């Protein structure tokens, strides 16, 4: 595998991937790292970076690869963004770009302050900032659940 490839990437389908590229840059601060266009100027493939992470942004390309906008707003995944800076300011940036805020930032039992939003085509994104390091024991006590695999 080439060094520039992330070991795991999500691919998100849009009706208008060019508009999505612009929106994701404005709302979340993603940067286009690859854009391949066909001879008519349509997006054939694109990738956006956020730190060391990569997300592929593309067209609907089969009956099984659709934008939520095409299937009544349904989502089969939520894409998560982990940030190091002010999550409340990030939420305001996303809101100003047109994101629908589904959940205001709240501090979770595992120590992340998290918000959830919907982009203009209906994809759901979560964004979090770690604000407290929490032990497995503290998380179990807070939730009443048995937790394994806590790192």
GROMACS .gro file of N, CA and C in nm:
model
  453
    1UNK      N    1   0.085  -0.117   0.000
    1UNK     CA    2   0.000   0.000   0.000
    1UNK      C    3   0.089   0.124   0.000
    2UNK      N    4   0.054   0.223  -0.080
    2UNK     CA    5   0.131   0.347  -0.088
    2UNK      C    6   0.120   0.424   0.044
    3UNK      N    7   0.224   0.498   0.080
    3UNK     CA    8   0.227   0.573   0.205
    3UNK      C    9   0.119   0.679   0.215
    4UNK      N   10   0.070   0.731   0.103
    4UNK     CA   11  -0.027   0.840   0.107
    4UNK      C   12  -0.169   0.791   0.130
    5UNK      N   13  -0.191   0.661   0.130
    5UNK     CA   14  -0.324   0.605   0.149
    5UNK      C   15  -0.352   0.582   0.297
    6UNK      N   16  -0.468   0.622   0.342
    6UNK     CA   17  -0.512   0.593   0.477
    6UNK      C   18  -0.549   0.445   0.484
    7UNK      N   19  -0.530   0.378   0.599
    7UNK     CA   20  -0.560   0.236   0.607
    7UNK      C   21  -0.709   0.204   0.602
    8UNK      N   22  -0.794   0.299   0.631
    8UNK     CA   23  -0.938   0.281   0.624
    8UNK      C   24  -1.000   0.410   0.577
    9UNK      N   25  -1.082   0.402   0.473
    9UNK     CA   26  -1.149   0.520   0.420
    9UNK      C   27  -1.297   0.491   0.402
   10UNK      N   28  -1.378   0.591   0.426
   10UNK     CA   29  -1.520   0.581   0.398
   10UNK      C   30  -1.547   0.646   0.263
   11UNK      N   31  -1.646   0.595   0.193
   11UNK     CA   32  -1.689   0.655   0.066
   11UNK      C   33  -1.833   0.701   0.084
   12UNK      N   34  -1.858   0.828   0.057
   12UNK     CA   35  -1.990   0.887   0.079
   12UNK      C   36  -2.046   0.932  -0.055
   13UNK      N   37  -2.167   0.886  -0.087
   13UNK     CA   38  -2.229   0.915  -0.218
   13UNK      C   39  -2.318   1.039  -0.209
   14UNK      N   40  -2.308   1.123  -0.313
   14UNK     CA   41  -2.387   1.244  -0.323
   14UNK      C   42  -2.450   1.254  -0.462
   15UNK      N   43  -2.566   1.318  -0.469
   15UNK     CA   44  -2.625   1.353  -0.598
   15UNK      C   45  -2.538   1.456  -0.669
   16UNK      N   46  -2.482   1.548  -0.591
   16UNK     CA   47  -2.397   1.655  -0.644
   16UNK      C   48  -2.264   1.655  -0.569
   17UNK      N   49  -2.170   1.568  -0.609
   17UNK     CA   50  -2.045   1.559  -0.535
   17UNK      C   51  -1.960   1.686  -0.541
   18UNK      N   52  -1.970   1.764  -0.647
   18UNK     CA   53  -1.893   1.889  -0.652
   18UNK      C   54  -1.942   1.986  -0.545
   19UNK      N   55  -2.073   1.996  -0.530
   19UNK     CA   56  -2.128   2.081  -0.424
   19UNK      C   57  -2.088   2.026  -0.287
   20UNK      N   58  -2.084   1.894  -0.273
   20UNK     CA   59  -2.044   1.833  -0.146
   20UNK      C   60  -1.900   1.866  -0.112
   21UNK      N   61  -1.810   1.863  -0.211
   21UNK     CA   62  -1.670   1.897  -0.186
   21UNK      C   63  -1.659   2.039  -0.130
   22UNK      N   64  -1.731   2.131  -0.190
   22UNK     CA   65  -1.729   2.270  -0.145
   22UNK      C   66  -1.787   2.282  -0.005
   23UNK      N   67  -1.900   2.215   0.017
   23UNK     CA   68  -1.967   2.223   0.146
   23UNK      C   69  -1.882   2.163   0.258
   24UNK      N   70  -1.823   2.048   0.235
   24UNK     CA   71  -1.742   1.981   0.337
   24UNK      C   72  -1.618   2.064   0.373
   25UNK      N   73  -1.564   2.134   0.274
   25UNK     CA   74  -1.452   2.224   0.303
   25UNK      C   75  -1.497   2.341   0.389
   26UNK      N   76  -1.609   2.401   0.353
   26UNK     CA   77  -1.661   2.517   0.427
   26UNK      C   78  -1.710   2.478   0.567
   27UNK      N   79  -1.781   2.367   0.578
   27UNK     CA   80  -1.842   2.329   0.705
   27UNK      C   81  -1.745   2.265   0.803
   28UNK      N   82  -1.659   2.175   0.753
   28UNK     CA   83  -1.575   2.095   0.841
   28UNK      C   84  -1.426   2.121   0.828
   29UNK      N   85  -1.384   2.195   0.726
   29UNK     CA   86  -1.243   2.220   0.708
   29UNK      C   87  -1.169   2.109   0.635
   30UNK      N   88  -1.242   2.020   0.566
   30UNK     CA   89  -1.177   1.916   0.486
   30UNK      C   90  -1.104   1.982   0.370
   31UNK      N   91  -1.003   1.913   0.317
   31UNK     CA   92  -0.928   1.963   0.202
   31UNK      C   93  -0.930   1.860   0.090
   32UNK      N   94  -0.959   1.904  -0.032
   32UNK     CA   95  -0.955   1.814  -0.147
   32UNK      C   96  -0.811   1.770  -0.168
   33UNK      N   97  -0.789   1.640  -0.168
   33UNK     CA   98  -0.654   1.588  -0.191
   33UNK      C   99  -0.644   1.517  -0.326
   34UNK      N  100  -0.759   1.480  -0.384
   34UNK     CA  101  -0.759   1.420  -0.517
   34UNK      C  102  -0.894   1.448  -0.582
   35UNK      N  103  -0.891   1.491  -0.706
   35UNK     CA  104  -1.013   1.514  -0.783
   35UNK      C  105  -0.988   1.466  -0.925
   36UNK      N  106  -1.064   1.368  -0.967
   36UNK     CA  107  -1.056   1.316  -1.103
   36UNK      C  108  -1.190   1.345  -1.169
   37UNK      N  109  -1.186   1.416  -1.282
   37UNK     CA  110  -1.308   1.451  -1.354
   37UNK      C  111  -1.309   1.382  -1.489
   38UNK      N  112  -1.430   1.348  -1.535
   38UNK     CA  113  -1.442   1.290  -1.669
   38UNK      C  114  -1.436   1.401  -1.773
   39UNK      N  115  -1.451   1.365  -1.900
   39UNK     CA  116  -1.438   1.464  -2.007
   39UNK      C  117  -1.552   1.566  -2.010
   40UNK      N  118  -1.655   1.545  -1.929
   40UNK     CA  119  -1.765   1.642  -1.919
   40UNK      C  120  -1.758   1.724  -1.790
   41UNK      N  121  -1.651   1.707  -1.715
   41UNK     CA  122  -1.633   1.783  -1.591
   41UNK      C  123  -1.704   1.724  -1.471
   42UNK      N  124  -1.756   1.603  -1.484
   42UNK     CA  125  -1.822   1.537  -1.371
   42UNK      C  126  -1.718   1.468  -1.284
   43UNK      N  127  -1.747   1.457  -1.156
   43UNK     CA  128  -1.656   1.390  -1.065
   43UNK      C  129  -1.655   1.241  -1.094
   44UNK      N  130  -1.537   1.188  -1.127
   44UNK     CA  131  -1.520   1.044  -1.145
   44UNK      C  132  -1.473   0.981  -1.014
   45UNK      N  133  -1.391   1.055  -0.939
   45UNK     CA  134  -1.342   1.011  -0.809
   45UNK      C  135  -1.287   1.133  -0.737
   46UNK      N  136  -1.305   1.137  -0.606
   46UNK     CA  137  -1.242   1.244  -0.528
   46UNK      C  138  -1.215   1.194  -0.388
   47UNK      N  139  -1.116   1.258  -0.327
   47UNK     CA  140  -1.081   1.228  -0.189
   47UNK      C  141  -1.056   1.360  -0.117
   48UNK      N  142  -1.098   1.362   0.010
   48UNK     CA  143  -1.075   1.478   0.095
   48UNK      C  144  -1.001   1.432   0.219
   49UNK      N  145  -0.910   1.516   0.265
   49UNK     CA  146  -0.832   1.486   0.385
   49UNK      C  147  -0.877   1.574   0.501
   50UNK      N  148  -0.865   1.513   0.618
   50UNK     CA  149  -0.882   1.585   0.743
   50UNK      C  150  -0.778   1.526   0.836
   51UNK      N  151  -0.669   1.599   0.857
   51UNK     CA  152  -0.556   1.541   0.930
   51UNK      C  153  -0.503   1.422   0.853
   52UNK      N  154  -0.491   1.308   0.919
   52UNK     CA  155  -0.444   1.185   0.853
   52UNK      C  156  -0.558   1.102   0.795
   53UNK      N  157  -0.681   1.146   0.811
   53UNK     CA  158  -0.797   1.071   0.764
   53UNK      C  159  -0.834   1.113   0.623
   54UNK      N  160  -0.897   1.019   0.552
   54UNK     CA  161  -0.941   1.044   0.415
   54UNK      C  162  -1.085   0.997   0.401
   55UNK      N  163  -1.166   1.075   0.332
   55UNK     CA  164  -1.301   1.034   0.295
   55UNK      C  165  -1.314   1.052   0.144
   56UNK      N  166  -1.371   0.951   0.079
   56UNK     CA  167  -1.396   0.960  -0.064
   56UNK      C  168  -1.535   1.016  -0.084
   57UNK      N  169  -1.548   1.110  -0.177
   57UNK     CA  170  -1.676   1.173  -0.208
   57UNK      C  171  -1.707   1.143  -0.354
   58UNK      N  172  -1.823   1.083  -0.378
   58UNK     CA  173  -1.855   1.047  -0.515
   58UNK      C  174  -2.002   1.054  -0.547
   59UNK      N  175  -2.030   1.014  -0.669
   59UNK     CA  176  -2.167   1.011  -0.721
   59UNK      C  177  -2.241   0.888  -0.671
   60UNK      N  178  -2.372   0.892  -0.687
   60UNK     CA  179  -2.449   0.769  -0.680
   60UNK      C  180  -2.405   0.688  -0.802
   61UNK      N  181  -2.368   0.563  -0.784
   61UNK     CA  182  -2.314   0.490  -0.898
   61UNK      C  183  -2.375   0.353  -0.917
   62UNK      N  184  -2.465   0.312  -0.829
   62UNK     CA  185  -2.538   0.188  -0.849
   62UNK      C  186  -2.665   0.195  -0.767
   63UNK      N  187  -2.750   0.096  -0.781
   63UNK     CA  188  -2.873   0.092  -0.702
   63UNK      C  189  -2.845   0.081  -0.553
   64UNK      N  190  -2.725   0.034  -0.518
   64UNK     CA  191  -2.688   0.018  -0.378
   64UNK      C  192  -2.602   0.132  -0.323
   65UNK      N  193  -2.570   0.230  -0.405
   65UNK     CA  194  -2.487   0.342  -0.363
   65UNK      C  195  -2.563   0.471  -0.389
   66UNK      N  196  -2.634   0.518  -0.286
   66UNK     CA  197  -2.724   0.631  -0.300
   66UNK      C  198  -2.697   0.736  -0.193
   67UNK      N  199  -2.733   0.858  -0.224
   67UNK     CA  200  -2.736   0.966  -0.128
   67UNK      C  201  -2.862   0.949  -0.044
   68UNK      N  202  -2.858   0.984   0.085
   68UNK     CA  203  -2.981   0.980   0.164
   68UNK      C  204  -3.094   1.061   0.100
   69UNK      N  205  -3.058   1.166   0.027
   69UNK     CA  206  -3.158   1.250  -0.039
   69UNK      C  207  -3.242   1.169  -0.139
   70UNK      N  208  -3.183   1.063  -0.196
   70UNK     CA  209  -3.253   0.980  -0.294
   70UNK      C  210  -3.336   0.869  -0.230
   71UNK      N  211  -3.314   0.842  -0.102
   71UNK     CA  212  -3.382   0.729  -0.038
   71UNK      C  213  -3.455   0.773   0.089
   72UNK      N  214  -3.521   0.887   0.079
   72UNK     CA  215  -3.604   0.934   0.190
   72UNK      C  216  -3.529   0.974   0.314
   73UNK      N  217  -3.403   1.013   0.300
   73UNK     CA  218  -3.326   1.061   0.414
   73UNK      C  219  -3.264   0.951   0.499
   74UNK      N  220  -3.275   0.827   0.458
   74UNK     CA  221  -3.221   0.715   0.537
   74UNK      C  222  -3.069   0.711   0.527
   75UNK      N  223  -3.006   0.671   0.636
   75UNK     CA  224  -2.861   0.657   0.643
   75UNK      C  225  -2.825   0.516   0.684
   76UNK      N  226  -2.719   0.462   0.627
   76UNK     CA  227  -2.669   0.331   0.668
   76UNK      C  228  -2.539   0.345   0.746
   77UNK      N  229  -2.488   0.466   0.755
   77UNK     CA  230  -2.368   0.491   0.834
   77UNK      C  231  -2.370   0.635   0.882
   78UNK      N  232  -2.294   0.659   0.987
   78UNK     CA  233  -2.267   0.794   1.033
   78UNK      C  234  -2.117   0.812   1.028
   79UNK      N  235  -2.071   0.921   0.971
   79UNK     CA  236  -1.928   0.946   0.965
   79UNK      C  237  -1.890   1.031   1.086
   80UNK      N  238  -1.784   0.991   1.155
   80UNK     CA  239  -1.740   1.058   1.277
   80UNK      C  240  -1.611   1.134   1.252
   81UNK      N  241  -1.604   1.254   1.306
   81UNK     CA  242  -1.485   1.339   1.296
   81UNK      C  243  -1.437   1.367   1.438
   82UNK      N  244  -1.312   1.335   1.467
   82UNK     CA  245  -1.253   1.362   1.598
   82UNK      C  246  -1.163   1.484   1.583
   83UNK      N  247  -1.188   1.588   1.661
   83UNK     CA  248  -1.110   1.711   1.650
   83UNK      C  249  -1.035   1.739   1.780
   84UNK      N  250  -0.934   1.825   1.771
   84UNK     CA  251  -0.853   1.863   1.888
   84UNK      C  252  -0.891   1.999   1.943
   85UNK      N  253  -0.972   2.073   1.869
   85UNK     CA  254  -1.002   2.211   1.908
   85UNK      C  255  -1.148   2.225   1.947
   86UNK      N  256  -1.191   2.344   1.971
   86UNK     CA  257  -1.322   2.381   2.023
   86UNK      C  258  -1.440   2.324   1.943
   87UNK      N  259  -1.503   2.221   1.998
   87UNK     CA  260  -1.614   2.155   1.928
   87UNK      C  261  -1.735   2.248   1.916
   88UNK      N  262  -1.753   2.339   2.011
   88UNK     CA  263  -1.866   2.433   2.003
   88UNK      C  264  -1.847   2.529   1.885
   89UNK      N  265  -1.724   2.576   1.866
   89UNK     CA  266  -1.695   2.664   1.751
   89UNK      C  267  -1.711   2.586   1.621
   90UNK      N  268  -1.671   2.460   1.621
   90UNK     CA  269  -1.686   2.376   1.502
   90UNK      C  270  -1.834   2.361   1.466
   91UNK      N  271  -1.917   2.340   1.567
   91UNK     CA  272  -2.061   2.329   1.544
   91UNK      C  273  -2.116   2.457   1.481
   92UNK      N  274  -2.070   2.571   1.528
   92UNK     CA  275  -2.117   2.698   1.472
   92UNK      C  276  -2.071   2.715   1.328
   93UNK      N  277  -1.950   2.671   1.298
   93UNK     CA  278  -1.900   2.674   1.160
   93UNK      C  279  -1.988   2.588   1.069
   94UNK      N  280  -2.020   2.468   1.116
   94UNK     CA  281  -2.106   2.378   1.038
   94UNK      C  282  -2.246   2.437   1.021
   95UNK      N  283  -2.300   2.494   1.128
   95UNK     CA  284  -2.433   2.555   1.121
   95UNK      C  285  -2.434   2.671   1.020
   96UNK      N  286  -2.329   2.752   1.024
   96UNK     CA  287  -2.320   2.866   0.932
   96UNK      C  288  -2.312   2.820   0.786
   97UNK      N  289  -2.257   2.701   0.764
   97UNK     CA  290  -2.246   2.646   0.629
   97UNK      C  291  -2.375   2.578   0.584
   98UNK      N  292  -2.472   2.567   0.676
   98UNK     CA  293  -2.601   2.508   0.639
   98UNK      C  294  -2.629   2.373   0.699
   99UNK      N  295  -2.545   2.324   0.790
   99UNK     CA  296  -2.572   2.196   0.856
   99UNK      C  297  -2.694   2.209   0.946
  100UNK      N  298  -2.774   2.105   0.948
  100UNK     CA  299  -2.885   2.096   1.044
  100UNK      C  300  -2.827   2.032   1.170
  101UNK      N  301  -2.829   2.103   1.281
  101UNK     CA  302  -2.775   2.049   1.406
  101UNK      C  303  -2.880   1.958   1.468
  102UNK      N  304  -2.848   1.830   1.478
  102UNK     CA  305  -2.941   1.731   1.532
  102UNK      C  306  -2.925   1.714   1.682
  103UNK      N  307  -2.804   1.737   1.732
  103UNK     CA  308  -2.776   1.728   1.875
  103UNK      C  309  -2.669   1.831   1.908
  104UNK      N  310  -2.702   1.919   2.001
  104UNK     CA  311  -2.605   2.019   2.045
  104UNK      C  312  -2.489   1.950   2.116
  105UNK      N  313  -2.373   2.014   2.124
  105UNK     CA  314  -2.261   1.952   2.194
  105UNK      C  315  -2.296   1.916   2.338
  106UNK      N  316  -2.266   1.792   2.372
  106UNK     CA  317  -2.286   1.741   2.509
  106UNK      C  318  -2.165   1.657   2.545
  107UNK      N  319  -2.125   1.663   2.672
  107UNK     CA  320  -2.014   1.579   2.717
  107UNK      C  321  -2.068   1.440   2.747
  108UNK      N  322  -2.007   1.340   2.685
  108UNK     CA  323  -2.050   1.201   2.696
  108UNK      C  324  -1.977   1.132   2.812
  109UNK      N  325  -2.029   1.017   2.855
  109UNK     CA  326  -1.972   0.943   2.968
  109UNK      C  327  -1.828   0.900   2.941
  110UNK      N  328  -1.788   0.891   2.816
  110UNK     CA  329  -1.652   0.846   2.781
  110UNK      C  330  -1.554   0.962   2.767
  111UNK      N  331  -1.600   1.085   2.794
  111UNK     CA  332  -1.509   1.199   2.799
  111UNK      C  333  -1.504   1.287   2.676
  112UNK      N  334  -1.581   1.256   2.573
  112UNK     CA  335  -1.584   1.340   2.453
  112UNK      C  336  -1.705   1.433   2.457
  113UNK      N  337  -1.684   1.555   2.415
  113UNK     CA  338  -1.793   1.651   2.393
  113UNK      C  339  -1.830   1.637   2.246
  114UNK      N  340  -1.954   1.599   2.219
  114UNK     CA  341  -1.996   1.554   2.086
  114UNK      C  342  -2.120   1.629   2.039
  115UNK      N  343  -2.124   1.660   1.908
  115UNK     CA  344  -2.248   1.707   1.847
  115UNK      C  345  -2.275   1.625   1.722
  116UNK      N  346  -2.399   1.630   1.676
  116UNK     CA  347  -2.440   1.555   1.556
  116UNK      C  348  -2.511   1.651   1.463
  117UNK      N  349  -2.484   1.635   1.332
  117UNK     CA  350  -2.548   1.722   1.233
  117UNK      C  351  -2.579   1.645   1.106
  118UNK      N  352  -2.663   1.707   1.023
  118UNK     CA  353  -2.701   1.651   0.893
  118UNK      C  354  -2.656   1.748   0.785
  119UNK      N  355  -2.591   1.695   0.680
  119UNK     CA  356  -2.545   1.781   0.570
  119UNK      C  357  -2.660   1.806   0.472
  120UNK      N  358  -2.640   1.891   0.373
  120UNK     CA  359  -2.750   1.927   0.282
  120UNK      C  360  -2.814   1.810   0.206
  121UNK      N  361  -2.743   1.698   0.189
  121UNK     CA  362  -2.804   1.582   0.123
  121UNK      C  363  -2.851   1.476   0.220
  122UNK      N  364  -2.837   1.503   0.351
  122UNK     CA  365  -2.894   1.413   0.450
  122UNK      C  366  -2.798   1.320   0.520
  123UNK      N  367  -2.668   1.323   0.487
  123UNK     CA  368  -2.572   1.240   0.560
  123UNK      C  369  -2.560   1.291   0.702
  124UNK      N  370  -2.550   1.199   0.797
  124UNK     CA  371  -2.535   1.236   0.937
  124UNK      C  372  -2.388   1.225   0.975
  125UNK      N  373  -2.338   1.329   1.039
  125UNK     CA  374  -2.200   1.337   1.084
  125UNK      C  375  -2.199   1.361   1.235
  126UNK      N  376  -2.106   1.298   1.308
  126UNK     CA  377  -2.082   1.332   1.447
  126UNK      C  378  -1.944   1.393   1.456
  127UNK      N  379  -1.930   1.489   1.546
  127UNK     CA  380  -1.802   1.556   1.566
  127UNK      C  381  -1.777   1.559   1.716
  128UNK      N  382  -1.655   1.522   1.756
  128UNK     CA  383  -1.625   1.516   1.899
  128UNK      C  384  -1.486   1.568   1.929
  129UNK      N  385  -1.473   1.618   2.050
  129UNK     CA  386  -1.346   1.663   2.106
  129UNK      C  387  -1.333   1.597   2.243
  130UNK      N  388  -1.220   1.531   2.269
  130UNK     CA  389  -1.198   1.473   2.402
  130UNK      C  390  -1.172   1.587   2.499
  131UNK      N  391  -1.254   1.594   2.604
  131UNK     CA  392  -1.239   1.699   2.704
  131UNK      C  393  -1.198   1.643   2.839
  132UNK      N  394  -1.205   1.509   2.854
  132UNK     CA  395  -1.167   1.444   2.979
  132UNK      C  396  -1.126   1.300   2.949
  133UNK      N  397  -1.017   1.256   3.007
  133UNK     CA  398  -0.976   1.117   2.994
  133UNK      C  399  -1.051   1.038   3.101
  134UNK      N  400  -1.126   0.938   3.057
  134UNK     CA  401  -1.211   0.860   3.147
  134UNK      C  402  -1.160   0.716   3.151
  135UNK      N  403  -1.155   0.659   3.269
  135UNK     CA  404  -1.114   0.519   3.283
  135UNK      C  405  -1.234   0.428   3.253
  136UNK      N  406  -1.204   0.302   3.223
  136UNK     CA  407  -1.310   0.205   3.201
  136UNK      C  408  -1.398   0.193   3.325
  137UNK      N  409  -1.335   0.192   3.442
  137UNK     CA  410  -1.411   0.179   3.567
  137UNK      C  411  -1.508   0.296   3.585
  138UNK      N  412  -1.463   0.416   3.555
  138UNK     CA  413  -1.549   0.533   3.568
  138UNK      C  414  -1.664   0.527   3.468
  139UNK      N  415  -1.636   0.481   3.347
  139UNK     CA  416  -1.741   0.469   3.246
  139UNK      C  417  -1.843   0.363   3.286
  140UNK      N  418  -1.795   0.251   3.342
  140UNK     CA  419  -1.888   0.148   3.389
  140UNK      C  420  -1.975   0.200   3.502
  141UNK      N  421  -1.915   0.275   3.592
  141UNK     CA  422  -1.991   0.331   3.704
  141UNK      C  423  -2.095   0.431   3.654
  142UNK      N  424  -2.057   0.513   3.557
  142UNK     CA  425  -2.149   0.615   3.503
  142UNK      C  426  -2.266   0.554   3.427
  143UNK      N  427  -2.242   0.441   3.361
  143UNK     CA  428  -2.346   0.381   3.275
  143UNK      C  429  -2.415   0.262   3.336
  144UNK      N  430  -2.350   0.196   3.432
  144UNK     CA  431  -2.405   0.072   3.487
  144UNK      C  432  -2.387  -0.046   3.393
  145UNK      N  433  -2.304  -0.030   3.293
  145UNK     CA  434  -2.281  -0.134   3.192
  145UNK      C  435  -2.145  -0.198   3.213
  146UNK      N  436  -2.131  -0.324   3.174
  146UNK     CA  437  -2.002  -0.393   3.173
  146UNK      C  438  -1.935  -0.358   3.040
  147UNK      N  439  -1.815  -0.302   3.045
  147UNK     CA  440  -1.744  -0.258   2.924
  147UNK      C  441  -1.617  -0.340   2.910
  148UNK      N  442  -1.593  -0.398   2.792
  148UNK     CA  443  -1.468  -0.468   2.764
  148UNK      C  444  -1.401  -0.401   2.646
  149UNK      N  445  -1.271  -0.422   2.634
  149UNK     CA  446  -1.198  -0.366   2.521
  149UNK      C  447  -1.170  -0.219   2.532
  150UNK      N  448  -1.185  -0.159   2.647
  150UNK     CA  449  -1.159  -0.016   2.667
  150UNK      C  450  -1.010   0.009   2.657
  151UNK      N  451  -0.970   0.098   2.570
  151UNK     CA  452  -0.826   0.126   2.554
  151UNK      C  453  -0.795   0.262   2.610
   0.00000   0.00000   0.00000
